[in-house]
Short mmCIF file of C-alpha atoms in Angstrom, two decimals:
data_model
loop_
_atom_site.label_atom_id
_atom_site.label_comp_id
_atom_site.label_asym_id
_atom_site.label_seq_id
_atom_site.Cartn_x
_atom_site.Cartn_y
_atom_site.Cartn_z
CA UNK A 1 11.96 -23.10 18.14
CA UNK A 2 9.03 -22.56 16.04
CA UNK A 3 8.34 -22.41 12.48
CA UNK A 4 8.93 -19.22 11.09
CA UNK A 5 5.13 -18.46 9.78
CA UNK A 6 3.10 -19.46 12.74
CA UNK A 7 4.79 -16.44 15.33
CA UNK A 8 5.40 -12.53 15.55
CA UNK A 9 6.36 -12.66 18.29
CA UNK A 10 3.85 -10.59 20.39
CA UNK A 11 4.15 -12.72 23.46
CA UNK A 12 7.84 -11.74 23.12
CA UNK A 13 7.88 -7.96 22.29
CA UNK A 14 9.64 -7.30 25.45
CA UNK A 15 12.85 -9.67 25.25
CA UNK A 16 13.16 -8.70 21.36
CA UNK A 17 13.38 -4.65 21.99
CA UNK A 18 15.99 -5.67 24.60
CA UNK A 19 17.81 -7.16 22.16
CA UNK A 20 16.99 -4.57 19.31
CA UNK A 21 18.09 -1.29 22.16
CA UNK A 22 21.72 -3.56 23.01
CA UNK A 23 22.55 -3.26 19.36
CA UNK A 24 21.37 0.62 18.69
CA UNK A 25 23.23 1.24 22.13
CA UNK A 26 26.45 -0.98 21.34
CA UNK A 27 26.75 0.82 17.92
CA UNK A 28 25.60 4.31 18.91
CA UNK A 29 23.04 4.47 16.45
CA UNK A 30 20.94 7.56 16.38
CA UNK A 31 19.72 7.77 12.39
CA UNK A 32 18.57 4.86 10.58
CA UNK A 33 15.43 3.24 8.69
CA UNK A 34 14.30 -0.22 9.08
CA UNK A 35 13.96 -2.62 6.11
CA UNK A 36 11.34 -5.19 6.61
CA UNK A 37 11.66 -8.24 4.26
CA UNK A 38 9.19 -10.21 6.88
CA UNK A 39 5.48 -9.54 7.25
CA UNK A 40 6.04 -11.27 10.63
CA UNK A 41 8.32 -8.68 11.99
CA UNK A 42 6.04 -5.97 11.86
CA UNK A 43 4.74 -5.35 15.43
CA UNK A 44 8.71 -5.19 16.30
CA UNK A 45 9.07 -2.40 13.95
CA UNK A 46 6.54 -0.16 14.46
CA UNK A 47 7.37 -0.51 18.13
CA UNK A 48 10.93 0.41 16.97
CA UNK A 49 9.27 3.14 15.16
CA UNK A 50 7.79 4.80 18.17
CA UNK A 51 10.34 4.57 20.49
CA UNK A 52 13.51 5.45 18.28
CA UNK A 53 11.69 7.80 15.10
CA UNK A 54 13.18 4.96 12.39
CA UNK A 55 11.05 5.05 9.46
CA UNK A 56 9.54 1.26 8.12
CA UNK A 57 10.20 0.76 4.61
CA UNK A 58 8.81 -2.91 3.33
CA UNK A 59 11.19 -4.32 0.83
CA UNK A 60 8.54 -6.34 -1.09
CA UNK A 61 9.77 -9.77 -2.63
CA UNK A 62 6.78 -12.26 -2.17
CA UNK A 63 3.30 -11.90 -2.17
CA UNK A 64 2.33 -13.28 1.26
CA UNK A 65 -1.31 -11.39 0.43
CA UNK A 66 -1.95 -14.25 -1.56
CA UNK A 67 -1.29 -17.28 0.95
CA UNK A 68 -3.88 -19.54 1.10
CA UNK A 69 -2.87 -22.17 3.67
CA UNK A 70 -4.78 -21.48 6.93
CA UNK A 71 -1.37 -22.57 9.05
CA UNK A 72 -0.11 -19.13 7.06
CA UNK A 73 -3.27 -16.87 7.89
CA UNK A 74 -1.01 -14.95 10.36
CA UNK A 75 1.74 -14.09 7.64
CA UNK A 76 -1.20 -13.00 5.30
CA UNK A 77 -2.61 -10.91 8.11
CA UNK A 78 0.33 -9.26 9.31
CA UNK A 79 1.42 -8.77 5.56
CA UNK A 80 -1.28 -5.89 4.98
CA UNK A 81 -0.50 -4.61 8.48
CA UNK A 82 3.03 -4.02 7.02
CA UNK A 83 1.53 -2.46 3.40
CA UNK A 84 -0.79 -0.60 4.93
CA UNK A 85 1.50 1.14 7.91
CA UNK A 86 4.99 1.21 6.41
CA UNK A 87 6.35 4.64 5.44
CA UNK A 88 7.73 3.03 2.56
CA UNK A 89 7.15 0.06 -0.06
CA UNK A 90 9.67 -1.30 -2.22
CA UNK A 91 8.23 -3.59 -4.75
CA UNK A 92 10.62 -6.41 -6.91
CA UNK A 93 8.11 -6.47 -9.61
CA UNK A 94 4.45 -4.81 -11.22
CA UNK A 95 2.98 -7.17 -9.93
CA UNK A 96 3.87 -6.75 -6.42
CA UNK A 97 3.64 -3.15 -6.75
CA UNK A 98 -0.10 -3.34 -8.05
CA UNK A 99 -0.60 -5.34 -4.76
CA UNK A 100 1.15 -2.77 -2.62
CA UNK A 101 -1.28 -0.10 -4.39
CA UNK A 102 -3.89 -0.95 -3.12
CA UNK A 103 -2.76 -0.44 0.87
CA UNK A 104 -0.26 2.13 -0.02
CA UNK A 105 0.64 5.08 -2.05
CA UNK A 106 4.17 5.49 -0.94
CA UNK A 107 5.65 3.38 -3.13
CA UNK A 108 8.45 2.43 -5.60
CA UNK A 109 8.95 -0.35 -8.23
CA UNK A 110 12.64 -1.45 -8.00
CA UNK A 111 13.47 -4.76 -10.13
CA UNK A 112 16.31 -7.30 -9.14
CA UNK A 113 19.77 -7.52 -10.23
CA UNK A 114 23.29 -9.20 -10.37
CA UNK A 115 26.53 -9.08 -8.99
CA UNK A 116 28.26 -8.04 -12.26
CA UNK A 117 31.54 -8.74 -11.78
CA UNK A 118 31.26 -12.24 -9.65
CA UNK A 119 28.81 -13.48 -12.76
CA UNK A 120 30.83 -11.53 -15.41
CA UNK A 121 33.82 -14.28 -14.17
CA UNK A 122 32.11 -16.87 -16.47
CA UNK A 123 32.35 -14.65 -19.66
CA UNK A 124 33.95 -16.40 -23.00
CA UNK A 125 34.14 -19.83 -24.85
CA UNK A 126 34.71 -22.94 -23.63
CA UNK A 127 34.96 -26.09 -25.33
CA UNK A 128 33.34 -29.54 -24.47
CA UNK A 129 32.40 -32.41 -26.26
CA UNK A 130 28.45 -32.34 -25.34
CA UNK A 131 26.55 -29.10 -25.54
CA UNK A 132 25.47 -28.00 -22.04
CA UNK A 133 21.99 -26.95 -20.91
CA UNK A 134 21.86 -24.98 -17.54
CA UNK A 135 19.56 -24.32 -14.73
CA UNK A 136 20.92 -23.28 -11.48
CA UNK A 137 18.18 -22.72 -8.45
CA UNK A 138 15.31 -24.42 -6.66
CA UNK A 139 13.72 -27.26 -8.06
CA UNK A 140 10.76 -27.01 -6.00
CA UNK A 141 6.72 -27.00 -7.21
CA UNK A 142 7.11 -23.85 -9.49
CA UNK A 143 10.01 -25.56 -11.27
CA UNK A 144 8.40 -27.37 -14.44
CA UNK A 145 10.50 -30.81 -14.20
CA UNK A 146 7.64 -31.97 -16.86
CA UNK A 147 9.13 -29.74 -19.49
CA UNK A 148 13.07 -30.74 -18.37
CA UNK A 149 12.37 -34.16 -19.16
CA UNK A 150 10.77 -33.60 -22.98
CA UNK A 151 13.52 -31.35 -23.06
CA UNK A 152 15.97 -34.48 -22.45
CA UNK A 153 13.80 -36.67 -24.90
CA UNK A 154 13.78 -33.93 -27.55
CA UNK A 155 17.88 -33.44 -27.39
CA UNK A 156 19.75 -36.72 -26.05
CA UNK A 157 22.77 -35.27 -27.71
CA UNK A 158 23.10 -32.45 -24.68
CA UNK A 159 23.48 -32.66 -21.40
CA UNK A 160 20.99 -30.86 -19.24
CA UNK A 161 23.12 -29.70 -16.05
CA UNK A 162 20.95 -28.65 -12.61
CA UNK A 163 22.49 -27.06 -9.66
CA UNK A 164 20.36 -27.03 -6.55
CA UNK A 165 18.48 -28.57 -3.78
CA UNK A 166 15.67 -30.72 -5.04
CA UNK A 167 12.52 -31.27 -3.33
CA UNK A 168 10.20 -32.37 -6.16
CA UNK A 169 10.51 -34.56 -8.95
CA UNK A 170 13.88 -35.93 -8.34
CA UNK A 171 13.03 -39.37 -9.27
CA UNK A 172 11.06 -38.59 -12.89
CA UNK A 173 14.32 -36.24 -13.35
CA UNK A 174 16.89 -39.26 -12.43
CA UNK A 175 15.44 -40.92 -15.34
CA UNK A 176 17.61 -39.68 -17.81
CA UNK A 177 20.74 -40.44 -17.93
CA UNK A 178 21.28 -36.38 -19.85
CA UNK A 179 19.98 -34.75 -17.03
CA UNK A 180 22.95 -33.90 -14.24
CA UNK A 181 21.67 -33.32 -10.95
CA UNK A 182 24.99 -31.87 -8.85
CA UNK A 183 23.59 -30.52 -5.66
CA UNK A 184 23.89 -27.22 -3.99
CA UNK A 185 26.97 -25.82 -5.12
CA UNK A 186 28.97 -22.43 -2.97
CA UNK A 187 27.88 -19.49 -4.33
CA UNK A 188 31.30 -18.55 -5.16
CA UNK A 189 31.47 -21.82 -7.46
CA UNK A 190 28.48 -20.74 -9.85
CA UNK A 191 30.72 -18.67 -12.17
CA UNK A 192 32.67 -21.95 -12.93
CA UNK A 193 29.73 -23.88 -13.64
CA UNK A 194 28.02 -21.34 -15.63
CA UNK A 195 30.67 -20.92 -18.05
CA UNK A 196 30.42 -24.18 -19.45
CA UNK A 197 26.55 -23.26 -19.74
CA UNK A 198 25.76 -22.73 -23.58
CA UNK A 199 22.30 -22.03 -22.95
CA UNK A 200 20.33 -21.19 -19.51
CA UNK A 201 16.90 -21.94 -18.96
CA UNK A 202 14.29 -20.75 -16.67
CA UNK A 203 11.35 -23.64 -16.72
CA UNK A 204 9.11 -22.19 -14.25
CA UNK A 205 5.15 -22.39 -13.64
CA UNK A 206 3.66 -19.36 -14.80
CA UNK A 207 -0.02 -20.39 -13.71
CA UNK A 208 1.23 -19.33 -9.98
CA UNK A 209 1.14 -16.54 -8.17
CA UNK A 210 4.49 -16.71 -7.58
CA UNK A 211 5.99 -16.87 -10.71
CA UNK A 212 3.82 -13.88 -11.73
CA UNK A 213 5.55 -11.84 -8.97
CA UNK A 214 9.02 -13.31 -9.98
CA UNK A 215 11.67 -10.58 -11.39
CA UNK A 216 14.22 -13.59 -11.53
CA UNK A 217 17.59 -13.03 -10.45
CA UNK A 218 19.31 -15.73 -12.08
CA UNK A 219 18.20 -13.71 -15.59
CA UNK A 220 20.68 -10.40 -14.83
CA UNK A 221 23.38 -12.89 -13.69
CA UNK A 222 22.85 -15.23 -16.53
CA UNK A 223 23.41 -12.53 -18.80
CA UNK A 224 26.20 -11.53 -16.56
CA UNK A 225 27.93 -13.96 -18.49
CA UNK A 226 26.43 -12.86 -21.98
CA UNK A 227 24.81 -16.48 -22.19
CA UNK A 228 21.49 -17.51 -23.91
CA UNK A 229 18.55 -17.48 -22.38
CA UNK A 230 15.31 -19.74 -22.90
CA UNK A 231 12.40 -19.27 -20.41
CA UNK A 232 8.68 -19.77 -19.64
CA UNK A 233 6.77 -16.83 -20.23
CA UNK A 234 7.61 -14.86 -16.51
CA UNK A 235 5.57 -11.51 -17.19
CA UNK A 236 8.58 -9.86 -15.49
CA UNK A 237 10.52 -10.75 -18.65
CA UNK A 238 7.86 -9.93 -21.19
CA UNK A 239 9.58 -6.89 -21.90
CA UNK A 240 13.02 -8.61 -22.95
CA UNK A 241 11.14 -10.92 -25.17
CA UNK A 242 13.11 -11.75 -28.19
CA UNK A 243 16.31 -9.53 -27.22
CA UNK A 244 17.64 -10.77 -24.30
CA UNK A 245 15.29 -14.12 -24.20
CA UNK A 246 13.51 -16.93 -25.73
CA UNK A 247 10.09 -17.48 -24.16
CA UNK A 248 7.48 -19.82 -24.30
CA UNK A 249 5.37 -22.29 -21.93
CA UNK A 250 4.63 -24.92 -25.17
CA UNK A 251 6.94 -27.75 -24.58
CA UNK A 252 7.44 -27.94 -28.36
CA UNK A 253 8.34 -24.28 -28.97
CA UNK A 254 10.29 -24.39 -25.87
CA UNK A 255 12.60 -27.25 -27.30
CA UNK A 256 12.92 -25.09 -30.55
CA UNK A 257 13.99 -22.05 -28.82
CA UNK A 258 16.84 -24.44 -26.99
CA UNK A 259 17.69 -25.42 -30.31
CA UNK A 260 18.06 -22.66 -32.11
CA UNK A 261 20.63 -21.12 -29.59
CA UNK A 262 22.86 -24.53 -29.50
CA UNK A 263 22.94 -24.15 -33.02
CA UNK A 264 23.67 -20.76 -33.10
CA UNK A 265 21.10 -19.76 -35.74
CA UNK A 266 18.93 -17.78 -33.01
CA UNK A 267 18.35 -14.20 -33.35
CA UNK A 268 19.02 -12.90 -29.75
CA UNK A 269 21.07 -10.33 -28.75
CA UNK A 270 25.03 -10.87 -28.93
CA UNK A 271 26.99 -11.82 -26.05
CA UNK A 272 28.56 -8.12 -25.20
CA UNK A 273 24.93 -6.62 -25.87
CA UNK A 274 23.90 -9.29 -23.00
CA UNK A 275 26.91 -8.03 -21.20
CA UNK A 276 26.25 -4.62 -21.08
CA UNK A 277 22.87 -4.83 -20.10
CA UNK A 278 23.75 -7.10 -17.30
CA UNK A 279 26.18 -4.27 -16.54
CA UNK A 280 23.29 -1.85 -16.06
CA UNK A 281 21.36 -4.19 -13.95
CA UNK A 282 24.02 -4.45 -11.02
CA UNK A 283 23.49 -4.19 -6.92
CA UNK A 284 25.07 -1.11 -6.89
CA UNK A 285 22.79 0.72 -9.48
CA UNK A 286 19.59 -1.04 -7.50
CA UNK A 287 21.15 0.11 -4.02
CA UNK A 288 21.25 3.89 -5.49
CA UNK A 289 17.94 3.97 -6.53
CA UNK A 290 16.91 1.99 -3.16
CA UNK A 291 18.95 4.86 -1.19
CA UNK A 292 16.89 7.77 -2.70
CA UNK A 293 13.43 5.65 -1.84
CA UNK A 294 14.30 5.64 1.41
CA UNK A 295 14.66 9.51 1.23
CA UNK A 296 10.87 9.71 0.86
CA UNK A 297 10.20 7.40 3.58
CA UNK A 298 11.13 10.37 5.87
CA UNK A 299 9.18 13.76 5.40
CA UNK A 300 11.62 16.56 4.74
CA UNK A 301 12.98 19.06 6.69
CA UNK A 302 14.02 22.41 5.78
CA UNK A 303 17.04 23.95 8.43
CA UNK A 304 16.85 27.49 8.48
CA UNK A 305 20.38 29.50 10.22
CA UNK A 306 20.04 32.79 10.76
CA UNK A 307 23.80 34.77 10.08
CA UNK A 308 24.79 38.27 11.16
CA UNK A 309 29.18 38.33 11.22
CA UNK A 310 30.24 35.82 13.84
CA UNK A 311 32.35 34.28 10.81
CA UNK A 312 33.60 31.47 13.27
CA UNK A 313 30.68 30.68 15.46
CA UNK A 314 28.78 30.57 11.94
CA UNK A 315 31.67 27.86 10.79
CA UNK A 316 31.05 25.66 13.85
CA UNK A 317 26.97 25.49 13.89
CA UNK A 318 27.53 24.92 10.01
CA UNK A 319 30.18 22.09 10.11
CA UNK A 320 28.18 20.47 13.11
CA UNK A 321 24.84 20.28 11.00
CA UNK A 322 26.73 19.33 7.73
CA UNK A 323 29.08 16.75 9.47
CA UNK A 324 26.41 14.78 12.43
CA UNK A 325 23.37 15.22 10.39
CA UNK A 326 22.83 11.84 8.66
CA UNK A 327 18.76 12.35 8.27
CA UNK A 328 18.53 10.99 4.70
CA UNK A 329 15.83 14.57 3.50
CA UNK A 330 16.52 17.48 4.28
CA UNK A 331 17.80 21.06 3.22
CA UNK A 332 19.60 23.78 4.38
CA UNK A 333 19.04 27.62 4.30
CA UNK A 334 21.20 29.94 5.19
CA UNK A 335 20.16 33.20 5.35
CA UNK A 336 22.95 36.32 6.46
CA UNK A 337 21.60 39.67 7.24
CA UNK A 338 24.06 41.71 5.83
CA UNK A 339 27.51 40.54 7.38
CA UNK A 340 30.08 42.00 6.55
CA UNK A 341 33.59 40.17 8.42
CA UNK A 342 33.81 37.21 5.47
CA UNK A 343 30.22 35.72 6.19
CA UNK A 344 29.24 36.37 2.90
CA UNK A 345 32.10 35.12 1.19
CA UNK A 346 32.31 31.93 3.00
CA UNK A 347 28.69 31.20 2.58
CA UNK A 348 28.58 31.34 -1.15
CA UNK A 349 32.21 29.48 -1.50
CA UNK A 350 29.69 26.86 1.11
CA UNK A 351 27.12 26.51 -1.42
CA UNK A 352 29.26 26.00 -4.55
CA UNK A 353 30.49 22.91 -3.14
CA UNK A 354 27.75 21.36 -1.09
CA UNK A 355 24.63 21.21 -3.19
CA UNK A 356 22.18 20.29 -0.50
CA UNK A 357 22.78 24.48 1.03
CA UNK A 358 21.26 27.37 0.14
CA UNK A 359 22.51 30.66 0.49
CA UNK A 360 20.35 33.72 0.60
CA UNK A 361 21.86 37.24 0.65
CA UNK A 362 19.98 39.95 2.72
CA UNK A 363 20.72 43.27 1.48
CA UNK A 364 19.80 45.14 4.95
CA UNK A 365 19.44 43.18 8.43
CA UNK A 366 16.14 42.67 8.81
CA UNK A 367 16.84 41.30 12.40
CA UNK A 368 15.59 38.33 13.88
CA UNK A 369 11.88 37.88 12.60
CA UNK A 370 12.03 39.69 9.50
CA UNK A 371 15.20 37.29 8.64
CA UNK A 372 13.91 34.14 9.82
CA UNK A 373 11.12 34.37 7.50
CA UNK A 374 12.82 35.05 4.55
CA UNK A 375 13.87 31.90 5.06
CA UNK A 376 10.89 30.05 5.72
CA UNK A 377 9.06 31.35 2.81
CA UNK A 378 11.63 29.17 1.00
CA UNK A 379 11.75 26.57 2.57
CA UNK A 380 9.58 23.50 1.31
CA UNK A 381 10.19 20.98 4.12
CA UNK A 382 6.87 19.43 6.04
CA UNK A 383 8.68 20.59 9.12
CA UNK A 384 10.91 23.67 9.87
CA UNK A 385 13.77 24.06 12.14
CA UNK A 386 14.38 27.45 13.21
CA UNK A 387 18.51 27.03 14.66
CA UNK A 388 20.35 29.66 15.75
CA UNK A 389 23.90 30.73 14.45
CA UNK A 390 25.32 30.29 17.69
CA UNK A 391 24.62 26.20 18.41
CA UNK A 392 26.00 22.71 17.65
CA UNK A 393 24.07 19.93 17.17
CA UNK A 394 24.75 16.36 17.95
CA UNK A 395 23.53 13.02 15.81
CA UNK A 396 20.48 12.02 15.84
CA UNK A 397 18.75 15.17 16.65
CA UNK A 398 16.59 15.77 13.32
CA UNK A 399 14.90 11.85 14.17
CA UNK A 400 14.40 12.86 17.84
CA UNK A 401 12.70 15.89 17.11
CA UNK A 402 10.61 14.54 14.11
CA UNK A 403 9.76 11.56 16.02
CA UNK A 404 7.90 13.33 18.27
CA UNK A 405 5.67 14.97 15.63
CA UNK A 406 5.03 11.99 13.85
CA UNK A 407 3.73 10.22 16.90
CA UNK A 408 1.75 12.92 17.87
CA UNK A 409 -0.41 14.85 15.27
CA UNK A 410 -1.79 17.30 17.76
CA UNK A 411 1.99 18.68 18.22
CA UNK A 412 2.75 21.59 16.16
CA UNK A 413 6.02 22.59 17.46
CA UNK A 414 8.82 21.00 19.41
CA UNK A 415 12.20 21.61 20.93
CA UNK A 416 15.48 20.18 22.74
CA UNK A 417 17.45 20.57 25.61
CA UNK A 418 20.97 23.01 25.96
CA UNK A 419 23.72 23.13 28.08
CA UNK A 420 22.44 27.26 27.89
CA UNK A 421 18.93 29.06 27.85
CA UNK A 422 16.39 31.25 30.30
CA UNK A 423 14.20 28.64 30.00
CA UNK A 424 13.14 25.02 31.26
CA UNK A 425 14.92 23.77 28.20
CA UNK A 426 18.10 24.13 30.26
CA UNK A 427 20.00 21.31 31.74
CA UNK A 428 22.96 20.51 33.84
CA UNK A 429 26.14 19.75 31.78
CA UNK A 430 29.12 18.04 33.01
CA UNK A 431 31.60 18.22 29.51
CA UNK A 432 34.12 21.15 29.18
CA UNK A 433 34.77 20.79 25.65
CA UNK A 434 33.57 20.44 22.39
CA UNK A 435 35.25 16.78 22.25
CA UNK A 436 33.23 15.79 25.17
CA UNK A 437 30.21 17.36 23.88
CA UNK A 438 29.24 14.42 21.61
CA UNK A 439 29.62 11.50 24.08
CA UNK A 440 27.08 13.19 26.53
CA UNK A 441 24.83 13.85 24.35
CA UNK A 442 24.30 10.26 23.53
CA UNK A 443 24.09 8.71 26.95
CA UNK A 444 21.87 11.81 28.11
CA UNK A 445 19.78 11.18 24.96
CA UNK A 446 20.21 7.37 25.79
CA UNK A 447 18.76 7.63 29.21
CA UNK A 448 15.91 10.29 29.12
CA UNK A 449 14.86 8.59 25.64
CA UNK A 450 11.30 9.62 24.85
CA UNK A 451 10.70 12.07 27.76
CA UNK A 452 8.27 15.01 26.95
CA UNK A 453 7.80 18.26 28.80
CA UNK A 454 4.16 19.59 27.75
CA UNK A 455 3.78 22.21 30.28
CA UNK A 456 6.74 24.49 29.57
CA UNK A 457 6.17 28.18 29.60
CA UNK A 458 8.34 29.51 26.62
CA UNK A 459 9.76 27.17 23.58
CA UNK A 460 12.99 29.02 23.14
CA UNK A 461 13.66 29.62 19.29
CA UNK A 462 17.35 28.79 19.52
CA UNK A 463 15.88 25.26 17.88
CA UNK A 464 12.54 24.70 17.07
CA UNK A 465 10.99 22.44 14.80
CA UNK A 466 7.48 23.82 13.38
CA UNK A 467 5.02 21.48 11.72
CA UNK A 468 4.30 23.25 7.77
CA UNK A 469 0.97 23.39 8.21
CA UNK A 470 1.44 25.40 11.54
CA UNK A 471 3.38 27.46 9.26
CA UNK A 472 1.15 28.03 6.75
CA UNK A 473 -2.17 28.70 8.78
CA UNK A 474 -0.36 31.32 11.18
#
């Protein structure tokens, strides 16, 4: 029991992977990426990295870089061990992402957004007596309670409503008798409140750090709601300026801005304008864009299958790779020396409808080397897998493989084990069908996790995966 900032946790590495390897084991997990919001969680996940192949991407709200309390040194500290190391950064604003530059070049500026539809709930009229001002948030030292109050002074005909904890200035706020301090309210109340809202404001301290790297939420959600919108001058919203918001830090501008939109005589966008944008701005369009980041936190890898007839054998190594492969980048390419028993046909019909396949057409069989490299000359994937026509794969076997180059530069090629091969690749198997196939593999996986064989005499090409620059150099 210990304040968030002052551990990671090092002293307990041990009893935290337990806990971490119960859930991947409990849920059978086998592909994923982890999504550090923490700087303190770091040495977890790059232990997390090594032992299961899951990439780090650091989704980048705050800039802890910047803390200058000693009691935070170790957040600071373990904040550019996270930029600097993660295969991924995810910044919420520029100027988080101009941070993030500096330690890393794998990186991506995604902005905040809104739950459309919850916030959209407060759309439309309503009627009161007093005209309502409305904050909802923090009012905590970045909240400008100064410029609140001359706000009250400057209109005692409105109402100035706040929903939120407050830790600073509650007493200079409970002053006036305009200025409503409710409380926390549910999230799933805010819609009700904001409706009666006929202008939002967003009074924060643009002198800090933290309002610089502030893309505020409560903006997208406000206009959610196609409400008015008065603010300090957030460099997030600079852009917006005028359109979709009022800015200015001058108390007396700031009042005049207020003003104008309770009058109705300002010049911002209409309410369905707001609306739309907000619509633009939702989770689900940030989540799509956040998806194909993580794609590049993983280096691709290009799957080349060898086909000669064999129509269903070729089906089942197909299906397996396009149905247990959930690696987030990589390609397939299919290349069929000459079949001639409906290969050919299925294999185009395959890549009409699945976009991540490729389908090239050998007009001879050019056998096993000759076709193989057909393929690999197309391929652009930092690694290639080499799989023959006649396998199935189970989940999680692009990570395992990968994994194992990544941790180790001085690898250049790797392998797996099969029920089948002349080789030391071959293991005893106790399933008897392709149903029971799946379940082994996991607890096999599960219990020799991480176990290497350097000292085999032949890596068997029935699955190989070949670092590119091996590729390139031989």
């Amino acid at each position: 029991y210990t304040a968030i900032h002052l551990t990671d946790w090092c002293t307990q590495e041990y009893e935290l992977k337990m806990q971490i390897d119960r859930v991947i084991e409990t849920y059978c997990i086998r592909d994923a990426v982890i999504i550090v919001d923490y700087p303190n969680w770091v040495h977890l996940a790059q232990t997390m990295r090594e032992e299961y192949g899951f990439k780090i991407i650091t989704d980048y709200m705050d800039d802890y870089t910047g803390f200058l309390n000693p009691a935070e040194n170790l957040v600071r500290k373990n904040c550019e061990i996270l930029l600097k190391t993660s295969d991924m950064v995810v910044a919420s604003s520029q100027f988080l992402h101009d941070i993030a530059a500096k330690y890393n070049s794998n990186l991506e500026l995604i902005r905040n957004g809104t739950e459309f539809a919850h916030f959209h709930a407060a759309f439309g009229e309503t009627v009161h007596e007093r005209k309502i001002i409305g904050y909802y948030g923090a009012v905590a030292e970045w909240f400008q309670a100064d410029k609140v109050a001359y706000l009250a002074r400057s209109l005692p005909e409105c109402d100035i409503v706040i929903i939120g904890h407050v830790t600073k200035a509650k007493s200079s706020l409970d002053k006036y008798s305009n200025i409503k301090l409710l409380g926390e309210k549910p999230y799933e109340e805010l819609p009700a409140y904001l409706k009666d809202f006929d202008v939002c404001i967003i009074p924060f301290d643009t002198s800090t750090d933290l309002i610089k790297a502030t893309n505020p939420v409560k903006f997208y959600e406000y206009l959610s709601a196609g409400k008015k919108i008065v603010s300090t001058r957030i460099p997030e919203l600079e852009a917006y300026k005028n359109r979709y918001v009022y800015m200015a830090d001058e108390d007396e501008a700031f009042v005049e801005y207020v003003r104008l939109c309770i009058a109705g005589n300002d010049t911002l966008c209409s309410a369905e304008e707001c609306v739309e944008f907000a619509r633009e701005h939702d989770w689900q369009e940030r989540y799509e864009r956040f998806r194909e980041a993580s794609k590049k936190a993983v280096p691709k890898i290009s799957i080349i299958v060898l086909t000669f007839n064999n129509l269903e054998i070729n089906r089942l190594c197909v299906n397996s790779i396009l149905e247990k492969t959930a690696y987030p980048n990589y390609e397939l390419i299919i290349v069929d020396n000459c079949s001639s028993d409906g290969t050919r046909e299925y294999l185009m019909e395959l890549s009409g409808r699945q976009p991540g396949v490729r389908v090239i057409l050998n007009r001879d069989n050019l056998g096993f080397a000759a076709g193989n490299n057909v393929g690999m000359r197309e391929a652009d994937g930092d690694y290639i897998v080499l799989l023959n026509n006649d396998t199935v794969i189970t989940r999680g076997w692009l990570t395992a493989l990968s994994k194992h180059m990544e941790n180790n530069v001085m690898v250049g090629m790797c392998g797996p084990v099969t029920n089948s091969i002349g080789n030391e690749a071959k293991i005893k198997v106790d399933y008897h069908s392709m149903s029971e196939l799946e379940s082994f593999s996991y607890h096999y996986t599960a219990k020799h996790l991480n176990e290497e064989y350097k000292d085999i005499n032949v890596l068997a090409l029935f699955c190989t995966m070949i670092k590119r620059q091996v590729v390139d150099e031989c």
